[in-house]
JSON list of C-alpha atoms in Angstrom, two decimals:
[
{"chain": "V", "resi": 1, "resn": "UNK", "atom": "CA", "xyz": [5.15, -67.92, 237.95]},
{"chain": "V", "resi": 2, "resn": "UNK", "atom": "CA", "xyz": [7.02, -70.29, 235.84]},
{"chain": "V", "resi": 3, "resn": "UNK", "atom": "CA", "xyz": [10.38, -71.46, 237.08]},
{"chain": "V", "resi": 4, "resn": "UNK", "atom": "CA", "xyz": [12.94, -73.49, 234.66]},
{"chain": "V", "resi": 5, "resn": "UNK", "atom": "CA", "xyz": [15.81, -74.90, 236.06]},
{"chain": "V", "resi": 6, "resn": "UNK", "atom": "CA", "xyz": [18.72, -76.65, 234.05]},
{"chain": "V", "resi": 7, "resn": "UNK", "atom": "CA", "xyz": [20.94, -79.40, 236.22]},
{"chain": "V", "resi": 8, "resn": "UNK", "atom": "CA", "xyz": [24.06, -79.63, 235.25]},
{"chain": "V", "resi": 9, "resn": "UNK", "atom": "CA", "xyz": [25.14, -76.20, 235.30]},
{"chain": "V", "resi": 10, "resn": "UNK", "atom": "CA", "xyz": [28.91, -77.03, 233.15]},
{"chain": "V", "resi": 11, "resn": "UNK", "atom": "CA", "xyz": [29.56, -80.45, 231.95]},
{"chain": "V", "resi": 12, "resn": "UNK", "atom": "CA", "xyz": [32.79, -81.60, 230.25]},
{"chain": "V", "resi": 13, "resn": "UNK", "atom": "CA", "xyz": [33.29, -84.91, 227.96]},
{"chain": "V", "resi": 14, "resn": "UNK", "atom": "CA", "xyz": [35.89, -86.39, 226.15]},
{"chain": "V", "resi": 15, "resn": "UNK", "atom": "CA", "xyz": [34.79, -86.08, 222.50]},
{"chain": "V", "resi": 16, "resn": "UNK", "atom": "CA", "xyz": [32.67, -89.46, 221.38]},
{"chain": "V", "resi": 17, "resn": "UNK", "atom": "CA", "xyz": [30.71, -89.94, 224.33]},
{"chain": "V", "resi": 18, "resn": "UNK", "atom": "CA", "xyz": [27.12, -89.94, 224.64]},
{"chain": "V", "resi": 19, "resn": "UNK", "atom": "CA", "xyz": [25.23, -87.42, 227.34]},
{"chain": "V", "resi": 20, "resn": "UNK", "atom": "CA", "xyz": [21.89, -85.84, 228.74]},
{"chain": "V", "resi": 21, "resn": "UNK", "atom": "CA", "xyz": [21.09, -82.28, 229.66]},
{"chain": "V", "resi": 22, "resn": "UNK", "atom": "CA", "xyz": [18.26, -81.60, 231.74]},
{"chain": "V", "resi": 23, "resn": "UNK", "atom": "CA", "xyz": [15.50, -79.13, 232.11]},
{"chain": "V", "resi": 24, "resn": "UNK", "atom": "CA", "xyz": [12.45, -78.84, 234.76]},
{"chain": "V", "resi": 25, "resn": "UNK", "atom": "CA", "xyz": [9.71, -76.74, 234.90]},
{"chain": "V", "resi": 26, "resn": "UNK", "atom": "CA", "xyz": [7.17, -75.74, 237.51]},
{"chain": "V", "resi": 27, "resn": "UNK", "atom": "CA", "xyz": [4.04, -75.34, 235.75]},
{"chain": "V", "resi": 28, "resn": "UNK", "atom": "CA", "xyz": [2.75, -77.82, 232.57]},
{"chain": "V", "resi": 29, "resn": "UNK", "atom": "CA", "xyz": [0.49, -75.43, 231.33]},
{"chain": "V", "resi": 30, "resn": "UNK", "atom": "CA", "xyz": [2.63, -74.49, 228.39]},
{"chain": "V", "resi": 31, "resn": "UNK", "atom": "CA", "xyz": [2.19, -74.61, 224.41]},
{"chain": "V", "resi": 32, "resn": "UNK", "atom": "CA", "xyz": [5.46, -75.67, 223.87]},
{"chain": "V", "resi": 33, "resn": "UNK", "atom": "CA", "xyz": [9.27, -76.40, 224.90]},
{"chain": "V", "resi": 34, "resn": "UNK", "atom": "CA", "xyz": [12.59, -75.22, 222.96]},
{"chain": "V", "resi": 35, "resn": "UNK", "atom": "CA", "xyz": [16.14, -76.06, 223.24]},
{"chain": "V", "resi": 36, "resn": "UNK", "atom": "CA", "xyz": [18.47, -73.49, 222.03]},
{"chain": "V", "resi": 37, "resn": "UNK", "atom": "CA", "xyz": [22.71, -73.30, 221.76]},
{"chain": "V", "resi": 38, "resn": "UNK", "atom": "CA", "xyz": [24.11, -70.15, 222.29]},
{"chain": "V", "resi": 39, "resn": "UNK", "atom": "CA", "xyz": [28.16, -69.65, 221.28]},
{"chain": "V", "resi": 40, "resn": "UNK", "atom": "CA", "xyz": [30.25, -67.42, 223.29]},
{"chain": "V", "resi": 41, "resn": "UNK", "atom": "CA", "xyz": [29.08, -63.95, 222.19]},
{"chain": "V", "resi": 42, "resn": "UNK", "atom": "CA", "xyz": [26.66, -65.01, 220.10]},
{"chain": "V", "resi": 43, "resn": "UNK", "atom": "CA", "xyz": [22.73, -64.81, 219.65]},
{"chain": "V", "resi": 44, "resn": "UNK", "atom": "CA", "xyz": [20.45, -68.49, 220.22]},
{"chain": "V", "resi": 45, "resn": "UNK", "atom": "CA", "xyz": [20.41, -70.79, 217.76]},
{"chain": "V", "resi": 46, "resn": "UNK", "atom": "CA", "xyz": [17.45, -72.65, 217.93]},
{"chain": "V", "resi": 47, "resn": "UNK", "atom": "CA", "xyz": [17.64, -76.88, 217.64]},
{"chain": "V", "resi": 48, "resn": "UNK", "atom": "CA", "xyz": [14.39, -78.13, 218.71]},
{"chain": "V", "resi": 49, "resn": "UNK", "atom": "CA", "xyz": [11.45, -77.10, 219.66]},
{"chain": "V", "resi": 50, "resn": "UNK", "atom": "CA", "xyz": [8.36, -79.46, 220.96]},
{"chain": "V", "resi": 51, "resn": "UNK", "atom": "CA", "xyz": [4.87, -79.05, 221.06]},
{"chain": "V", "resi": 52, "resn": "UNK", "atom": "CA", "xyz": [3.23, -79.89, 224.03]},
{"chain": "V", "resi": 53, "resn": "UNK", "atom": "CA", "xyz": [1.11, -82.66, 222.64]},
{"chain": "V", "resi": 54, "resn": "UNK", "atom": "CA", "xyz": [4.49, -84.33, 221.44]},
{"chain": "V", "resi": 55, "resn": "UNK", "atom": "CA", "xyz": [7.01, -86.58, 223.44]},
{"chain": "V", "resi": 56, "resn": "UNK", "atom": "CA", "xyz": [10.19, -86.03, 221.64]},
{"chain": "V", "resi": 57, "resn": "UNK", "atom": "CA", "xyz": [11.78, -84.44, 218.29]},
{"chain": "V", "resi": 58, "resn": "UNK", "atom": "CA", "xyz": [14.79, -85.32, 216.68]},
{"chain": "V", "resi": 59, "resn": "UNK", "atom": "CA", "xyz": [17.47, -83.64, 214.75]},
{"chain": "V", "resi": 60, "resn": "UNK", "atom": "CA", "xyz": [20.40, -85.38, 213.68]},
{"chain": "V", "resi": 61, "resn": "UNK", "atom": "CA", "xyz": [22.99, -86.50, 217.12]},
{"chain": "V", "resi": 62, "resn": "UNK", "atom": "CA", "xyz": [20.03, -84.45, 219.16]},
{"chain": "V", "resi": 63, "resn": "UNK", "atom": "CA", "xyz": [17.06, -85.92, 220.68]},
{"chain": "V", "resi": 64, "resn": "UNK", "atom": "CA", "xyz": [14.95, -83.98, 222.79]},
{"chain": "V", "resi": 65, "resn": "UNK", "atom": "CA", "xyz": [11.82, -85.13, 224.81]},
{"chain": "V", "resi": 66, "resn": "UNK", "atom": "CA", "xyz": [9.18, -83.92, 226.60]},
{"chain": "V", "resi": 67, "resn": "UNK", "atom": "CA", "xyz": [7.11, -85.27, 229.66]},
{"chain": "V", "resi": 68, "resn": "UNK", "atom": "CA", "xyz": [4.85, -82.49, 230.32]},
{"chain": "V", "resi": 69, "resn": "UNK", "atom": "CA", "xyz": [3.20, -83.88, 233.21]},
{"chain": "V", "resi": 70, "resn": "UNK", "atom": "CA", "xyz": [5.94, -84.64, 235.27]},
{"chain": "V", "resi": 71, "resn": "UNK", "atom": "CA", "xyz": [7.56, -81.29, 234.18]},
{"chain": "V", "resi": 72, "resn": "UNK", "atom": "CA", "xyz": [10.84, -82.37, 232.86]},
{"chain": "V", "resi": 73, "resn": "UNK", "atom": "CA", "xyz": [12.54, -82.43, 228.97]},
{"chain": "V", "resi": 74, "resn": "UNK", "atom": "CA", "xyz": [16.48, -83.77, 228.45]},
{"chain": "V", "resi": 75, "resn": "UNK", "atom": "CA", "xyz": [18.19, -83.15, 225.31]},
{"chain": "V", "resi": 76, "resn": "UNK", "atom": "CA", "xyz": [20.30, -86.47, 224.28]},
{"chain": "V", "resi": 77, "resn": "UNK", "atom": "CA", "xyz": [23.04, -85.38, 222.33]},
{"chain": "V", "resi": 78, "resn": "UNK", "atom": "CA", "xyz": [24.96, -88.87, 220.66]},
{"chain": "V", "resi": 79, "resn": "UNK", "atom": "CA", "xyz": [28.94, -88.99, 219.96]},
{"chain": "V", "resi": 80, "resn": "UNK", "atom": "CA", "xyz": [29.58, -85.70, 220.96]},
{"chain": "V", "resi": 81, "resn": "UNK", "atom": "CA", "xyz": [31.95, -83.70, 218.44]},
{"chain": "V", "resi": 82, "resn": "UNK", "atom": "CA", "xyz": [34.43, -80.31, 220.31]},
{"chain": "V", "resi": 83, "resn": "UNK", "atom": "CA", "xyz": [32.13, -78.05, 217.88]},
{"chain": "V", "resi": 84, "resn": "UNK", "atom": "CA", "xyz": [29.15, -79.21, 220.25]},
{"chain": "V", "resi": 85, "resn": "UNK", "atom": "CA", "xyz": [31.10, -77.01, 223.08]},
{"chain": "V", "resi": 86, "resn": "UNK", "atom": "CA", "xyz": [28.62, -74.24, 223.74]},
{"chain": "V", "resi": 87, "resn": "UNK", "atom": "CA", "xyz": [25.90, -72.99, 226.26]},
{"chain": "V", "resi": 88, "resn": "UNK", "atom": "CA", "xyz": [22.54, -75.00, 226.19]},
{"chain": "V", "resi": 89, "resn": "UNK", "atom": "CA", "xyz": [19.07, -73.35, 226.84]},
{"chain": "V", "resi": 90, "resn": "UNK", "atom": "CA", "xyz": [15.79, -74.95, 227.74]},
{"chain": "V", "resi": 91, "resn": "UNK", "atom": "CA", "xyz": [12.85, -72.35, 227.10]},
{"chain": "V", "resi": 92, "resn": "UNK", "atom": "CA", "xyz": [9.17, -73.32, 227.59]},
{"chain": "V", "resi": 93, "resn": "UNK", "atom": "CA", "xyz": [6.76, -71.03, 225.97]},
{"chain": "V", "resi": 94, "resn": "UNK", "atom": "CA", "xyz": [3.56, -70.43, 228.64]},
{"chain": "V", "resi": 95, "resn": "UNK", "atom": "CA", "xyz": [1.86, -66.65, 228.02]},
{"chain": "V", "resi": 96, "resn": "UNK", "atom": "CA", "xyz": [5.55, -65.57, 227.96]},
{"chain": "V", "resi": 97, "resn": "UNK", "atom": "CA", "xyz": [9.03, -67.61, 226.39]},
{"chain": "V", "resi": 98, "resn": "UNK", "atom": "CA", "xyz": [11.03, -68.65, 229.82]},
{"chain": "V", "resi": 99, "resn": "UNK", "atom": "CA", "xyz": [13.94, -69.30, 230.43]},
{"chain": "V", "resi": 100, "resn": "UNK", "atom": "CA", "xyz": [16.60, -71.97, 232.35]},
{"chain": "V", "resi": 101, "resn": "UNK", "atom": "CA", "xyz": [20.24, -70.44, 233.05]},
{"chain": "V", "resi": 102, "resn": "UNK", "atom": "CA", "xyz": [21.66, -73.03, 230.86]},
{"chain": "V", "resi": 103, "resn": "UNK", "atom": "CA", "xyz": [24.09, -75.39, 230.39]},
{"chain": "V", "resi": 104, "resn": "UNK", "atom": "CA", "xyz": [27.94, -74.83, 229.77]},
{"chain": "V", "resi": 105, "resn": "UNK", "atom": "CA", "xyz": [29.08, -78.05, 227.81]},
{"chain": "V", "resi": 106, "resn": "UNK", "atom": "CA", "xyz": [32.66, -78.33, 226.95]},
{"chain": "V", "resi": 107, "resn": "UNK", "atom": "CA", "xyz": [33.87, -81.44, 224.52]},
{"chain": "V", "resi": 108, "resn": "UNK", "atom": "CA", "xyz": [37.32, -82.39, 225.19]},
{"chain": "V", "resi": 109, "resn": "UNK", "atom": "CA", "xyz": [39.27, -83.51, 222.09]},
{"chain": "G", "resi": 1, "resn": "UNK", "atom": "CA", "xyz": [15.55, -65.48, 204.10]},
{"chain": "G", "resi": 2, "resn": "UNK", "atom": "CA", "xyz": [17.24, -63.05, 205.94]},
{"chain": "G", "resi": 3, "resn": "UNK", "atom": "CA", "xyz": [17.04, -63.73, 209.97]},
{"chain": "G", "resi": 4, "resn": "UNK", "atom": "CA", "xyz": [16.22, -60.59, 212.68]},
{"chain": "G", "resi": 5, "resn": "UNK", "atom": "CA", "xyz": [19.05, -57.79, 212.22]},
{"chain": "G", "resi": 6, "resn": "UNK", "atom": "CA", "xyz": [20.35, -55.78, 215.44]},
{"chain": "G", "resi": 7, "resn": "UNK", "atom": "CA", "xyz": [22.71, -53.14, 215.76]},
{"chain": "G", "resi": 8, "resn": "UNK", "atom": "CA", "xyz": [25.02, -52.47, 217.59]},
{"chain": "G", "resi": 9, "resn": "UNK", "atom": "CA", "xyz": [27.11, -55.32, 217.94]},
{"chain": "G", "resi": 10, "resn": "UNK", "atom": "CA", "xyz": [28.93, -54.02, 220.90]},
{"chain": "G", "resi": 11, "resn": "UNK", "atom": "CA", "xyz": [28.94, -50.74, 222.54]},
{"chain": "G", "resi": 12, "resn": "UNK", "atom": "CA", "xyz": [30.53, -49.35, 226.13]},
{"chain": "G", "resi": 13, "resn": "UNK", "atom": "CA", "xyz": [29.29, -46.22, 227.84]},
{"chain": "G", "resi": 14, "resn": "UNK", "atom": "CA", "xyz": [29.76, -44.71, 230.55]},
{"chain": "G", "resi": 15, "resn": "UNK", "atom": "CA", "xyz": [27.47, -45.31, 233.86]},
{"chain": "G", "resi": 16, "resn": "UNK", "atom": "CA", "xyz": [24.66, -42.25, 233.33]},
{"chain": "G", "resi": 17, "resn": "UNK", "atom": "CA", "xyz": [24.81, -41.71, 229.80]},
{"chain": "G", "resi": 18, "resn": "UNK", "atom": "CA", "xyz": [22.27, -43.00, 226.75]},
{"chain": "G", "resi": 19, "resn": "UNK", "atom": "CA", "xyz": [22.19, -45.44, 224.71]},
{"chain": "G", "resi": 20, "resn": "UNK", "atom": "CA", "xyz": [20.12, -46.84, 221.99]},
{"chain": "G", "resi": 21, "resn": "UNK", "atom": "CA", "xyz": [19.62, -50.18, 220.23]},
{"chain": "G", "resi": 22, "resn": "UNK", "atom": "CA", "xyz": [18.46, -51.35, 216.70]},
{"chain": "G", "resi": 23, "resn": "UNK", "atom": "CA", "xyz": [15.83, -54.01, 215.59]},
{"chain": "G", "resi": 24, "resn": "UNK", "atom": "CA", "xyz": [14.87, -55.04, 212.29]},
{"chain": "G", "resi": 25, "resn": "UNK", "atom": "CA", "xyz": [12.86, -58.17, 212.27]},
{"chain": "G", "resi": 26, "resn": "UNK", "atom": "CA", "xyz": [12.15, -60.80, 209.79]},
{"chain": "G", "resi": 27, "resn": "UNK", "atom": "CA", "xyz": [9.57, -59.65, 206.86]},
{"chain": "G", "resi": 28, "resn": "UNK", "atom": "CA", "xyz": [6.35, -60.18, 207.67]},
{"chain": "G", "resi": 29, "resn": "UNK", "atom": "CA", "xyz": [6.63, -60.92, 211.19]},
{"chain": "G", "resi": 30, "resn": "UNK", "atom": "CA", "xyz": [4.14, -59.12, 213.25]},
{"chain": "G", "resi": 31, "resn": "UNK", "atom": "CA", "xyz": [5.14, -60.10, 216.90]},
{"chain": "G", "resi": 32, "resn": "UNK", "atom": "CA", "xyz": [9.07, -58.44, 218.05]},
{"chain": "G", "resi": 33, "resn": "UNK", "atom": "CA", "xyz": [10.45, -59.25, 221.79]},
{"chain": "G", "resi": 34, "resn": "UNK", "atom": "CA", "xyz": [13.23, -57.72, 223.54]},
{"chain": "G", "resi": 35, "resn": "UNK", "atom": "CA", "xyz": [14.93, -59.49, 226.05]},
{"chain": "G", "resi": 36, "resn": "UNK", "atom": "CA", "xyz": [17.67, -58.44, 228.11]},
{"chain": "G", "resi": 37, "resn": "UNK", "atom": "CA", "xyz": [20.46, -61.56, 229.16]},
{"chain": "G", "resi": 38, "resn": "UNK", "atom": "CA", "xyz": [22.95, -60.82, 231.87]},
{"chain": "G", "resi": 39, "resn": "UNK", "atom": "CA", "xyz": [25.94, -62.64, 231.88]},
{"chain": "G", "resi": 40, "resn": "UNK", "atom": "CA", "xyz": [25.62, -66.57, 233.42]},
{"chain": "G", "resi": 41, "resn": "UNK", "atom": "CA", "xyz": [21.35, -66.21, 233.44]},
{"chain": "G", "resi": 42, "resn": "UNK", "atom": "CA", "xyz": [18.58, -66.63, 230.41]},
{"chain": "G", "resi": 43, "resn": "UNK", "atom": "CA", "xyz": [17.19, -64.29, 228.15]},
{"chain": "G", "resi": 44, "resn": "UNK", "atom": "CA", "xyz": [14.21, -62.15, 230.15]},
{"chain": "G", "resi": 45, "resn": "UNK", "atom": "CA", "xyz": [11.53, -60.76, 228.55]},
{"chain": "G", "resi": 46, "resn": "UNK", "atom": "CA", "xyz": [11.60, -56.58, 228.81]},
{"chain": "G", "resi": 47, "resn": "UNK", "atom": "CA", "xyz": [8.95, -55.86, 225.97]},
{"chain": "G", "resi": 48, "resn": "UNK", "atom": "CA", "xyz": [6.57, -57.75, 223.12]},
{"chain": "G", "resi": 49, "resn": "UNK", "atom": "CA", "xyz": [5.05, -55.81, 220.52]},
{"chain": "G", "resi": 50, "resn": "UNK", "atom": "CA", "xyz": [2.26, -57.30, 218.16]},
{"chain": "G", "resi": 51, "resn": "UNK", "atom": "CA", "xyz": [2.71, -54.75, 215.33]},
{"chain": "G", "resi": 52, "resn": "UNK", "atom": "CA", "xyz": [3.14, -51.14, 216.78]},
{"chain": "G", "resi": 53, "resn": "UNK", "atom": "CA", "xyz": [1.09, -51.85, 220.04]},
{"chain": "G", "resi": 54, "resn": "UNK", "atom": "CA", "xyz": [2.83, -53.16, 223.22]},
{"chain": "G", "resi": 55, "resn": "UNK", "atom": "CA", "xyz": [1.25, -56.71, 224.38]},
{"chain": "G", "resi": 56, "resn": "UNK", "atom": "CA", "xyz": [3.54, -56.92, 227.50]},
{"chain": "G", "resi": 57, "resn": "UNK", "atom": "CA", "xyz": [6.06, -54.67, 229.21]},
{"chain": "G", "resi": 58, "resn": "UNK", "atom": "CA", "xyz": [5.71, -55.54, 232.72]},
{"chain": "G", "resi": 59, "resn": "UNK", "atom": "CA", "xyz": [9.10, -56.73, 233.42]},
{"chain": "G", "resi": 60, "resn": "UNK", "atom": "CA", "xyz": [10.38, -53.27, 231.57]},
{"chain": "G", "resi": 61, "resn": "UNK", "atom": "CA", "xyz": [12.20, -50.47, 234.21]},
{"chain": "G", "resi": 62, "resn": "UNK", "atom": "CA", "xyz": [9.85, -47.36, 232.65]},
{"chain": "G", "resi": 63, "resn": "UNK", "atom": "CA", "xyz": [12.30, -45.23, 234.62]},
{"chain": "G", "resi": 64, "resn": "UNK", "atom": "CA", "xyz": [14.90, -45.47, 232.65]},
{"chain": "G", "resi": 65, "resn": "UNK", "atom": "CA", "xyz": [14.32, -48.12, 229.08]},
{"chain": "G", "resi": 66, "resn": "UNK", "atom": "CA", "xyz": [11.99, -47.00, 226.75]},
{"chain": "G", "resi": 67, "resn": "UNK", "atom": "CA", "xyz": [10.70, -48.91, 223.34]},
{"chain": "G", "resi": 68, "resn": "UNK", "atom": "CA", "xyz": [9.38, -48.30, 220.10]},
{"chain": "G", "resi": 69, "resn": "UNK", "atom": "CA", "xyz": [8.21, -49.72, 217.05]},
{"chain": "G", "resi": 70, "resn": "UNK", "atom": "CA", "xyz": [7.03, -47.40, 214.75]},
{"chain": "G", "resi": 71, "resn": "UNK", "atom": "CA", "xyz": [5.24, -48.45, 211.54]},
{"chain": "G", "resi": 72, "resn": "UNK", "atom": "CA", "xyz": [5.18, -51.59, 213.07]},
{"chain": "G", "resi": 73, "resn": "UNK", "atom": "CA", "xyz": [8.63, -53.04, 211.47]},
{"chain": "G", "resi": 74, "resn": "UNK", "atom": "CA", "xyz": [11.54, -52.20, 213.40]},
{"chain": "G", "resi": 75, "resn": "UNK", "atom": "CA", "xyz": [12.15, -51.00, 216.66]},
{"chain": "G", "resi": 76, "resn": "UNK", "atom": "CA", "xyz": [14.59, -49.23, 218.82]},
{"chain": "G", "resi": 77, "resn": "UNK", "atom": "CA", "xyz": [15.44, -50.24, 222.69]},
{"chain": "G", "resi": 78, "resn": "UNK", "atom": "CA", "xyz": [16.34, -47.41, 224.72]},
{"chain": "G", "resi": 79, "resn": "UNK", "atom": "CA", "xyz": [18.34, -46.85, 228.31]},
{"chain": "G", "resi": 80, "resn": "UNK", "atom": "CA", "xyz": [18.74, -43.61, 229.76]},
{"chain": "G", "resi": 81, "resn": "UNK", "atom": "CA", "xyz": [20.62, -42.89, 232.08]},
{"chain": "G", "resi": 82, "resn": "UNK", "atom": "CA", "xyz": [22.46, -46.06, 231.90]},
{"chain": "G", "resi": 83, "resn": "UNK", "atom": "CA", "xyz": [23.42, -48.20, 235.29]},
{"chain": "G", "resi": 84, "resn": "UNK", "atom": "CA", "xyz": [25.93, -50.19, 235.75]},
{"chain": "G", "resi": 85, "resn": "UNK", "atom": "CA", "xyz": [23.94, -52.94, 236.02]},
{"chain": "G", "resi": 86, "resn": "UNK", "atom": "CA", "xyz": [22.56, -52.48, 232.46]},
{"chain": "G", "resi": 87, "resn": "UNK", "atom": "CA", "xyz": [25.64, -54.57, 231.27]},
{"chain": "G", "resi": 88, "resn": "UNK", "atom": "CA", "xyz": [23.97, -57.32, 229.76]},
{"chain": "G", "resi": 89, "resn": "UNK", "atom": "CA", "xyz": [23.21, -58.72, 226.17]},
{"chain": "G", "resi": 90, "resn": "UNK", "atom": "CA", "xyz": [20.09, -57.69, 224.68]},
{"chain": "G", "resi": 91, "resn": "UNK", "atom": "CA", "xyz": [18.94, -59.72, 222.40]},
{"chain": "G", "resi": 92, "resn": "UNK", "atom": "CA", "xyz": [15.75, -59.12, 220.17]},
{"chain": "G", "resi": 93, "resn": "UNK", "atom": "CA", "xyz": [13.45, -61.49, 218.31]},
{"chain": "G", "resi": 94, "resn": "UNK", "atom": "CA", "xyz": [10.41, -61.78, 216.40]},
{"chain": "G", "resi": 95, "resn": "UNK", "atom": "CA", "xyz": [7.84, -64.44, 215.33]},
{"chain": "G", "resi": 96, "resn": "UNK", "atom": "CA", "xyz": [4.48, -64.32, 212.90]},
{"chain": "G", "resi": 97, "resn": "UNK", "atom": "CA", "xyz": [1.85, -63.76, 215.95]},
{"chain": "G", "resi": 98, "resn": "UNK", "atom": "CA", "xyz": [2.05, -65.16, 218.81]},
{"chain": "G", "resi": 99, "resn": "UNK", "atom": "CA", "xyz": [-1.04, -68.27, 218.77]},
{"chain": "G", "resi": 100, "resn": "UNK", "atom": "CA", "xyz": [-2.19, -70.09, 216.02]},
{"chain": "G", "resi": 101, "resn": "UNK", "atom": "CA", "xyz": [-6.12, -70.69, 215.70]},
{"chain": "G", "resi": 102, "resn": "UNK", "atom": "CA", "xyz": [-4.57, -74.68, 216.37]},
{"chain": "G", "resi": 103, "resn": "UNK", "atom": "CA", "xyz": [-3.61, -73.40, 220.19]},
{"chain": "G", "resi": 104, "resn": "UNK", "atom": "CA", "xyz": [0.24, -73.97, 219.46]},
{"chain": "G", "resi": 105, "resn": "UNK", "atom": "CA", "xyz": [2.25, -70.69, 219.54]},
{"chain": "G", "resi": 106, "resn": "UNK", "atom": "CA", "xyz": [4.37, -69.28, 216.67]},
{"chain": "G", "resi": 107, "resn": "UNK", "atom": "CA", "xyz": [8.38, -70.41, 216.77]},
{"chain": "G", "resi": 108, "resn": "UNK", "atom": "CA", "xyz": [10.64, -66.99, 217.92]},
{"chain": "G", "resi": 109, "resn": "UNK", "atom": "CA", "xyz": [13.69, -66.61, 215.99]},
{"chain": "G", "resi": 110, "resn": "UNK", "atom": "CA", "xyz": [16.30, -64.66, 217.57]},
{"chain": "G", "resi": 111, "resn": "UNK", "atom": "CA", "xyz": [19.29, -61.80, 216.33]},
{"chain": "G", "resi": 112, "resn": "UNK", "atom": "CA", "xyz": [22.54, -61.94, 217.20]},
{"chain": "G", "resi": 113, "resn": "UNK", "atom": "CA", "xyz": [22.36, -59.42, 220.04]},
{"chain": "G", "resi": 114, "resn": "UNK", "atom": "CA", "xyz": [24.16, -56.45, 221.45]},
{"chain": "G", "resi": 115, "resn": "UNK", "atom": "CA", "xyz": [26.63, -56.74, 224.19]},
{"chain": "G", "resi": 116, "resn": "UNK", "atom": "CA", "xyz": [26.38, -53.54, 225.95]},
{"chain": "G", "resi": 117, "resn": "UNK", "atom": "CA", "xyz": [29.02, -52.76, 229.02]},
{"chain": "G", "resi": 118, "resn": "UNK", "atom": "CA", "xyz": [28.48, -49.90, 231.47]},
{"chain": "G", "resi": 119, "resn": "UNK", "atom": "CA", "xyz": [31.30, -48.61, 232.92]}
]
């Protein structure tokens, strides 16, 4: 069964800095990867998504990429802004959309 | 274009009574998940439909949640009786199908959820 695990769990940075979130995943058989940001209370708001035959997508101050093989994808987020405070998911989709527990970032003004 | 509506927002019961939630996905799309979030984990997957038929509910407690999706459109989520550790966000979403003839799988797009808490 597919396992995704997310490392850090919480994460706080003063606002401007640079950082990497991380996601793992136990089996590369999968079509594609997702990143999602979910507010307090609030649905998922999806920010990238990968297919599996790319390496990385970029949106804006986000950068994710993908090594399939090695079953690992970080999300790069540059000059961090307080409104980037939120929870971060990693989903891969396999014959099912699975999830990591996520990451709780906090940007310190 | 308007994104997957749910309702309730919130709602509190009480631990053995019923409740019922609200799907309305975006037009057209012919695949709708429920997934059920409790607090500090990811979303699971309770349910997919691909029009009115189910495709997977084998992570769905049939003792006590039951779903629908008549006319293949929206669909309604249902817990009865209701256990305490039902208190969890479920959050529904749909998508176009679920694989393209390409071999890469249709984007989900997600509704705001409903918080339920059973007391």
């Amino acid at each position: 069964k597919q396992e995704v695990t997310q490392i850090p769990a919480a994460l706080s940075v003063p606002e401007g800095e640079n950082l990497v979130l991380n996601c793992s995943f136990t089996d590369s058989a999968i079509y594609n990867l997702q990143w999602f940001r979910q507010d307090p209370g609030k649905g998922l708001t999806s920010l990238l998504l990968i297919q599996s035959s790319q390496r990385e997508q970029t949106s804006g101050r986000l950068n994710a990429s993908l090594d399939k093989s090695s079953g690992r994808s970080t999300l790069y987020i540059a000059a961090s802004q307080p409104g980037d405070s939120a929870t971060y998911l990693c989903a891969v989709r396999a014959n099912n959309l699975f999830f990591g527990t996520g990451t709780r970032l906090t940007v310190i003004p | 274009e308007a994104g997957v509506a749910q309702s309730p927002r919130y709602k509190i019961i009480e631990k053995r009574q019923s409740v019922a939630f609200w799907c309305n996905p975006i037009s057209g799309h012919a695949t709708l998940y429920w997934y059920q979030q409790i607090l500090g984990q990811g979303p699971k997957l309770l349910i997919q439909f691909q029009n009115n038929g189910v495709v997977d509910d084998s992570q769905l407690p049939k003792d006590r949640f039951s779903a629908e999706r008549l006319k293949g459109v929206d669909s309604t989520l249902k817990i009865q009786p209701a256990k305490l550790e039902d208190s969890a966000v479920y959050l529904c979403a749909s998508s176009l199908g679920e694989i393209r003839v390409s071999g890469t799988a249709y984007e989900q797009y997600f509704g705001p959820g409903t918080r339920l808490t059973v007391t």
